[in-house]
Amino acid sequence: AAVHDVAHPGTNNLFHMKSMSPLAVRYNDRSILENYHASLAFETMQRKDSCNWVVLLSREFSADKGDSSVDLQQYVRKGLIGMVLATDMANHAKQVHQLKEYLPALADQKDSGGNKQEELEKKMALLEIVLHAVDISNPCKPREIMLTWTQRLSEECWAQGDLEQKLGLPMSPLCDRSAGLNTIPKGQIGFINFVIQPLYTTLVDLLPEAAEATEQMLSNKAFWQEKEKEKASYEQLFSK
């Protein structure tokens, strides 16, 4: 979580692809920002010893006597990269489907019959899904925090739209300032219905503690539905 958005430029992957930015060229249009965040995190650790906590991990770790040793530094590096790359929204539908597939076996506490590699891959996939869920969790936060970040994220998207217009690029979805100012409640309801709710209602079957988040999500959804009925303006929503 500490590295997954490090040095975020305030524009999304689609903008970088359309503009053929240096980052898009470097990462070949594939999970551009996610690759950038992960790469920069490890570059920073290599440059600054005070930041490099990975070197504290053993390169010859064995959980039990007789087990083959594991390089924890490489193990953790691989896991962190996988988790950060999994925050790319392009993976969202696949992750929801994957989580639904895992649930029956997890509920029965079944393993893979001694296949340690398969169990490891499943654990890593679940870690990736959980980090992705946290990354998009704003609709599940307490009302005041949710509103603050909704405003900030809206402004970030609109700033990208302004830049796209200035550069003569096609306007990215959700980045049109003039349209967005009047459709925030509708947009938030759609985001909850089609993105957040399918993921979190499935996740709560795996992590019952996540029920607190889903309850707040439903409360926030009701709030946005009421604001949509009122046709609340941007100023009314975010006035202090």
Short mmCIF file of C-alpha atoms in Angstrom, two decimals:
data_model
loop_
_atom_site.label_atom_id
_atom_site.label_comp_id
_atom_site.label_asym_id
_atom_site.label_seq_id
_atom_site.Cartn_x
_atom_site.Cartn_y
_atom_site.Cartn_z
CA ALA A 1 0.00 0.00 0.00
CA ALA A 2 2.90 2.38 0.74
CA VAL A 3 4.32 2.08 -2.78
CA HIS A 4 1.36 1.31 -5.02
CA ASP A 5 0.78 4.95 -6.11
CA VAL A 6 4.18 6.49 -5.39
CA ALA A 7 4.90 9.59 -7.55
CA HIS A 8 1.51 9.37 -9.28
CA PRO A 9 1.45 12.10 -11.97
CA GLY A 10 -2.28 12.81 -11.68
CA THR A 11 -3.13 11.35 -15.09
CA ASN A 12 -4.27 7.82 -15.87
CA ASN A 13 -2.96 5.05 -18.10
CA LEU A 14 -5.27 5.99 -20.96
CA PHE A 15 -3.86 9.52 -21.07
CA HIS A 16 -0.31 8.19 -21.23
CA MET A 17 -1.21 5.82 -24.04
CA LYS A 18 -2.98 8.52 -26.07
CA SER A 19 -0.17 11.02 -25.60
CA MET A 20 2.62 8.43 -26.02
CA SER A 21 4.28 9.81 -22.91
CA PRO A 22 7.80 8.69 -21.92
CA LEU A 23 6.24 6.34 -19.36
CA ALA A 24 3.95 4.77 -21.98
CA VAL A 25 6.93 4.23 -24.29
CA ARG A 26 9.02 2.78 -21.48
CA TYR A 27 6.36 0.28 -20.38
CA ASN A 28 4.88 -0.48 -23.81
CA ASP A 29 1.36 0.70 -22.88
CA ARG A 30 0.96 -2.13 -20.37
CA SER A 31 -0.07 -1.19 -16.82
CA ILE A 32 1.97 1.95 -17.33
CA LEU A 33 1.56 3.66 -13.99
CA GLU A 34 1.54 0.46 -11.99
CA ASN A 35 4.85 -0.58 -13.53
CA TYR A 36 6.20 2.91 -12.83
CA HIS A 37 5.18 2.85 -9.16
CA ALA A 38 6.73 -0.56 -8.53
CA SER A 39 9.91 0.27 -10.42
CA LEU A 40 10.40 3.61 -8.68
CA ALA A 41 9.87 2.05 -5.27
CA PHE A 42 12.67 -0.44 -5.79
CA GLU A 43 14.91 2.17 -7.45
CA THR A 44 14.46 4.33 -4.35
CA MET A 45 15.36 1.43 -2.07
CA GLN A 46 18.50 0.76 -4.09
CA ARG A 47 19.57 4.43 -3.99
CA LYS A 48 18.90 5.00 -0.29
CA ASP A 49 20.06 2.46 2.27
CA SER A 50 17.77 4.04 4.86
CA CYS A 51 14.75 3.07 2.68
CA ASN A 52 15.90 -0.42 1.77
CA TRP A 53 14.06 -2.62 4.24
CA VAL A 54 14.11 -5.55 1.81
CA VAL A 55 17.81 -6.22 2.58
CA LEU A 56 16.79 -7.08 6.15
CA LEU A 57 15.13 -10.24 4.82
CA SER A 58 17.03 -13.51 4.69
CA ARG A 59 18.25 -14.89 1.39
CA GLU A 60 18.30 -18.40 2.87
CA PHE A 61 15.12 -18.78 4.87
CA SER A 62 13.75 -22.17 5.94
CA ALA A 63 10.48 -22.50 7.85
CA ASP A 64 11.33 -26.01 9.08
CA LYS A 65 14.45 -28.09 9.28
CA GLY A 66 14.88 -30.16 6.16
CA ASP A 67 12.95 -27.73 3.95
CA SER A 68 14.79 -26.17 1.04
CA SER A 69 15.76 -22.55 1.66
CA VAL A 70 13.96 -19.61 0.10
CA ASP A 71 15.35 -16.21 -0.92
CA LEU A 72 12.89 -13.97 0.93
CA GLN A 73 14.19 -10.85 -0.79
CA GLN A 74 13.23 -12.20 -4.21
CA TYR A 75 10.03 -13.71 -2.83
CA VAL A 76 8.87 -10.39 -1.39
CA ARG A 77 9.97 -8.43 -4.45
CA LYS A 78 7.96 -10.71 -6.72
CA GLY A 79 4.94 -10.45 -4.44
CA LEU A 80 5.06 -6.66 -4.20
CA ILE A 81 5.38 -6.22 -7.95
CA GLY A 82 2.45 -8.57 -8.54
CA MET A 83 0.27 -6.76 -6.01
CA VAL A 84 1.02 -3.30 -7.41
CA LEU A 85 0.43 -4.42 -11.01
CA ALA A 86 -2.88 -5.91 -9.89
CA THR A 87 -4.18 -2.43 -8.97
CA ASP A 88 -4.60 -1.70 -12.69
CA MET A 89 -8.38 -1.33 -13.15
CA ALA A 90 -8.06 -3.29 -16.40
CA ASN A 91 -7.83 -6.40 -14.19
CA HIS A 92 -10.97 -5.69 -12.15
CA ALA A 93 -13.50 -8.02 -13.83
CA LYS A 94 -10.98 -10.85 -13.89
CA GLN A 95 -10.28 -10.42 -10.18
CA VAL A 96 -13.95 -10.47 -9.20
CA HIS A 97 -14.42 -13.67 -11.21
CA GLN A 98 -11.27 -15.17 -9.69
CA LEU A 99 -12.45 -14.40 -6.15
CA LYS A 100 -15.81 -16.05 -6.79
CA GLU A 101 -14.00 -19.16 -8.06
CA TYR A 102 -11.84 -19.37 -4.93
CA LEU A 103 -14.61 -18.97 -2.37
CA PRO A 104 -16.08 -22.51 -2.32
CA ALA A 105 -12.71 -24.13 -1.62
CA LEU A 106 -11.76 -21.48 0.90
CA ALA A 107 -15.08 -21.86 2.72
CA ASP A 108 -14.49 -25.61 3.01
CA GLN A 109 -10.87 -24.93 4.06
CA LYS A 110 -9.68 -27.26 1.35
CA ASP A 111 -6.13 -27.15 0.07
CA SER A 112 -4.73 -28.30 -3.25
CA GLY A 113 -3.79 -31.76 -2.11
CA GLY A 114 -0.23 -30.90 -1.21
CA ASN A 115 0.45 -28.77 -4.29
CA LYS A 116 2.39 -26.01 -2.54
CA GLN A 117 2.94 -24.00 -5.71
CA GLU A 118 -0.77 -23.88 -6.47
CA GLU A 119 -1.53 -22.83 -2.89
CA LEU A 120 1.12 -20.12 -3.08
CA GLU A 121 -0.30 -18.75 -6.34
CA LYS A 122 -3.78 -18.67 -4.79
CA LYS A 123 -2.50 -16.79 -1.73
CA MET A 124 -0.73 -14.25 -3.92
CA ALA A 125 -3.86 -13.77 -6.03
CA LEU A 126 -5.89 -13.09 -2.88
CA LEU A 127 -3.33 -10.56 -1.66
CA GLU A 128 -3.54 -8.84 -5.05
CA ILE A 129 -7.34 -8.74 -4.90
CA VAL A 130 -7.37 -7.34 -1.37
CA LEU A 131 -4.92 -4.55 -2.26
CA HIS A 132 -7.01 -3.70 -5.33
CA ALA A 133 -10.13 -3.58 -3.13
CA VAL A 134 -8.40 -1.20 -0.73
CA ASP A 135 -7.19 0.96 -3.63
CA ILE A 136 -10.75 1.64 -4.81
CA SER A 137 -12.36 1.67 -1.37
CA ASN A 138 -13.36 5.33 -1.19
CA PRO A 139 -17.12 4.61 -1.42
CA CYS A 140 -16.71 2.38 1.66
CA LYS A 141 -15.20 5.09 3.87
CA PRO A 142 -16.93 7.28 6.45
CA ARG A 143 -19.04 10.00 4.84
CA GLU A 144 -16.75 12.97 5.49
CA ILE A 145 -13.65 11.17 4.24
CA MET A 146 -15.54 9.76 1.26
CA LEU A 147 -16.73 13.22 0.23
CA THR A 148 -13.29 14.77 0.57
CA TRP A 149 -11.72 12.16 -1.69
CA THR A 150 -14.62 12.19 -4.16
CA GLN A 151 -13.99 15.88 -4.66
CA ARG A 152 -10.23 15.41 -5.02
CA LEU A 153 -10.57 12.54 -7.46
CA SER A 154 -13.15 14.43 -9.52
CA GLU A 155 -10.84 17.44 -9.74
CA GLU A 156 -7.94 15.20 -10.76
CA CYS A 157 -9.97 13.64 -13.58
CA TRP A 158 -11.21 17.02 -14.78
CA ALA A 159 -7.69 18.44 -14.75
CA GLN A 160 -6.70 15.57 -17.04
CA GLY A 161 -9.64 16.39 -19.30
CA ASP A 162 -8.58 20.03 -19.43
CA LEU A 163 -5.08 18.94 -20.42
CA GLU A 164 -6.42 16.55 -23.08
CA GLN A 165 -8.50 19.35 -24.54
CA LYS A 166 -5.47 21.64 -24.59
CA LEU A 167 -3.37 18.97 -26.34
CA GLY A 168 -6.10 18.12 -28.86
CA LEU A 169 -6.53 14.58 -27.51
CA PRO A 170 -9.86 12.74 -27.27
CA MET A 171 -11.50 13.31 -23.90
CA SER A 172 -11.12 10.33 -21.56
CA PRO A 173 -14.18 8.92 -19.76
CA LEU A 174 -15.11 10.82 -16.57
CA CYS A 175 -12.74 13.66 -17.47
CA ASP A 176 -15.22 16.15 -18.97
CA ARG A 177 -15.45 18.96 -16.42
CA SER A 178 -18.64 20.56 -17.78
CA ALA A 179 -20.51 17.25 -17.80
CA GLY A 180 -19.04 16.00 -14.53
CA LEU A 181 -20.01 19.02 -12.46
CA ASN A 182 -23.69 18.06 -12.81
CA THR A 183 -23.45 14.26 -12.62
CA ILE A 184 -21.40 13.43 -9.52
CA PRO A 185 -24.18 11.59 -7.62
CA LYS A 186 -25.14 9.58 -10.72
CA GLY A 187 -21.50 8.71 -11.38
CA GLN A 188 -20.91 7.57 -7.80
CA ILE A 189 -24.05 5.39 -7.84
CA GLY A 190 -22.87 3.73 -11.04
CA PHE A 191 -19.37 3.18 -9.65
CA ILE A 192 -20.79 1.53 -6.55
CA ASN A 193 -23.31 -0.62 -8.45
CA PHE A 194 -20.99 -1.90 -11.17
CA VAL A 195 -17.54 -1.86 -9.56
CA ILE A 196 -17.52 -1.65 -5.77
CA GLN A 197 -20.57 -3.64 -4.70
CA PRO A 198 -19.86 -6.80 -6.76
CA LEU A 199 -16.31 -6.92 -5.39
CA TYR A 200 -17.03 -6.12 -1.75
CA THR A 201 -20.11 -8.31 -1.36
CA THR A 202 -17.98 -11.21 -2.57
CA LEU A 203 -14.99 -10.20 -0.46
CA VAL A 204 -17.06 -10.14 2.72
CA ASP A 205 -17.72 -13.88 2.30
CA LEU A 206 -13.97 -14.36 2.59
CA LEU A 207 -13.30 -11.65 5.20
CA PRO A 208 -16.34 -11.17 7.48
CA GLU A 209 -14.59 -8.12 8.95
CA ALA A 210 -15.18 -6.37 5.62
CA ALA A 211 -18.88 -6.17 6.54
CA GLU A 212 -18.11 -2.82 8.17
CA ALA A 213 -16.98 -1.54 4.77
CA THR A 214 -20.01 -2.90 2.92
CA GLU A 215 -22.39 -1.37 5.46
CA GLN A 216 -20.76 2.03 4.99
CA MET A 217 -20.84 1.52 1.22
CA LEU A 218 -24.61 0.96 1.32
CA SER A 219 -25.04 4.02 3.53
CA ASN A 220 -23.02 6.12 1.09
CA LYS A 221 -24.99 4.70 -1.82
CA ALA A 222 -28.23 5.79 -0.16
CA PHE A 223 -26.70 9.23 0.37
CA TRP A 224 -25.85 9.55 -3.32
CA GLN A 225 -29.31 8.33 -4.34
CA GLU A 226 -30.86 11.06 -2.21
CA LYS A 227 -28.52 13.67 -3.71
CA GLU A 228 -29.42 12.46 -7.19
CA LYS A 229 -33.12 12.97 -6.42
CA GLU A 230 -32.30 16.48 -5.18
CA LYS A 231 -30.18 17.16 -8.29
CA ALA A 232 -27.54 18.49 -5.91
CA SER A 233 -24.92 20.73 -7.47
CA TYR A 234 -21.17 20.51 -7.04
CA GLU A 235 -21.26 23.51 -4.71
CA GLN A 236 -24.00 21.97 -2.58
CA LEU A 237 -22.14 18.67 -2.29
CA PHE A 238 -18.78 20.05 -1.32
CA SER A 239 -19.48 23.35 0.43
CA LYS A 240 -17.72 23.49 3.78
#
